[in-house]
Amino acid sequence: RVKAYEAIVKGENTLEAGIPESFRVLVKELEGLALGVEIQSEDEHQIVLGEEDVPDIPLDLGIHLERDERDDVDETVR
């Protein structure tokens, strides 16, 4: 989505169709069930799903570690 948005804003039309994120999630779920997953193209060449397609976007999770969390635990225990 980020790449598509950036291309639209910049007026570029160079985006190629990629592998949907839901497919990547499905593969990870199957691997989590100890199933070996190999993805092959139509001509039976193995395709490796890499992380290079995933943009490095920092997420604002609302977590601010300004002090040691153990201080909070100690105060509630007292």
Coordinates of C-alpha atoms in Angstrom, one line a residue:
R1 CA 0.0 0.0 0.0
V2 CA 2.8 2.4 0.9
K3 CA 4.6 1.8 -2.4
A4 CA 1.3 2.3 -4.3
Y5 CA 0.6 5.5 -2.5
E6 CA 4.1 6.9 -3.1
A7 CA 3.8 6.0 -6.8
I8 CA 0.5 7.8 -7.1
V9 CA 1.7 10.9 -5.3
K10 CA 4.9 11.0 -7.5
G11 CA 2.9 10.3 -10.7
E12 CA 4.9 7.1 -11.4
N13 CA 3.4 4.1 -13.0
T14 CA 6.1 1.5 -12.4
L15 CA 4.5 -0.7 -9.8
E16 CA 4.3 -4.4 -10.5
A17 CA 1.9 -6.8 -9.0
G18 CA 3.4 -8.6 -6.1
I19 CA 2.5 -11.4 -3.7
P20 CA -0.4 -10.4 -1.4
E21 CA 0.4 -10.1 2.3
S22 CA -2.4 -12.4 3.1
F23 CA -0.6 -15.2 1.1
R24 CA 2.6 -14.5 3.1
V25 CA 0.6 -14.8 6.3
L26 CA -0.9 -18.1 5.1
V27 CA 2.5 -19.5 4.4
K28 CA 3.8 -18.5 7.9
E29 CA 0.7 -20.1 9.5
L30 CA 1.4 -23.3 7.6
E31 CA 5.0 -23.3 8.6
G32 CA 3.9 -22.7 12.2
L33 CA 2.1 -26.0 11.9
A34 CA 5.4 -27.7 11.0
L35 CA 4.3 -28.0 7.3
G36 CA 7.0 -27.5 4.8
V37 CA 5.9 -25.0 2.2
E38 CA 7.6 -24.6 -1.2
I39 CA 6.3 -22.1 -3.6
Q40 CA 6.8 -22.8 -7.3
S41 CA 6.2 -20.9 -10.4
E42 CA 4.3 -22.3 -13.4
D43 CA 7.5 -23.7 -14.9
E44 CA 8.3 -25.4 -11.5
H45 CA 11.1 -23.1 -10.4
Q46 CA 11.1 -22.5 -6.7
I47 CA 10.1 -19.0 -5.5
V48 CA 11.6 -17.6 -2.3
L49 CA 9.5 -15.2 -0.4
G50 CA 11.8 -12.5 0.9
E51 CA 11.4 -9.6 3.2
E52 CA 12.8 -7.2 0.7
D53 CA 9.3 -6.3 -0.5
V54 CA 8.2 -5.3 3.0
P55 CA 8.9 -1.6 3.6
D56 CA 10.7 -0.5 6.8
I57 CA 8.1 1.8 8.2
P58 CA 8.3 2.5 11.9
L59 CA 5.0 1.9 13.6
D60 CA 3.7 4.3 16.3
L61 CA 2.5 1.8 18.9
G62 CA 2.1 4.3 21.6
I63 CA 4.8 2.7 23.7
H64 CA 7.1 5.1 25.5
L65 CA 9.8 3.5 27.7
E66 CA 11.1 6.6 29.5
R67 CA 11.9 4.7 32.6
D68 CA 12.4 1.1 33.8
E69 CA 9.1 -0.8 33.9
R70 CA 10.2 -2.6 37.0
D71 CA 9.7 0.7 38.9
D72 CA 6.0 0.6 38.2
V73 CA 5.8 -3.1 39.3
D74 CA 7.6 -2.3 42.5
E75 CA 5.2 0.5 43.3
T76 CA 2.1 -1.6 42.8
V77 CA 3.4 -4.5 44.9
R78 CA 4.1 -2.2 47.9

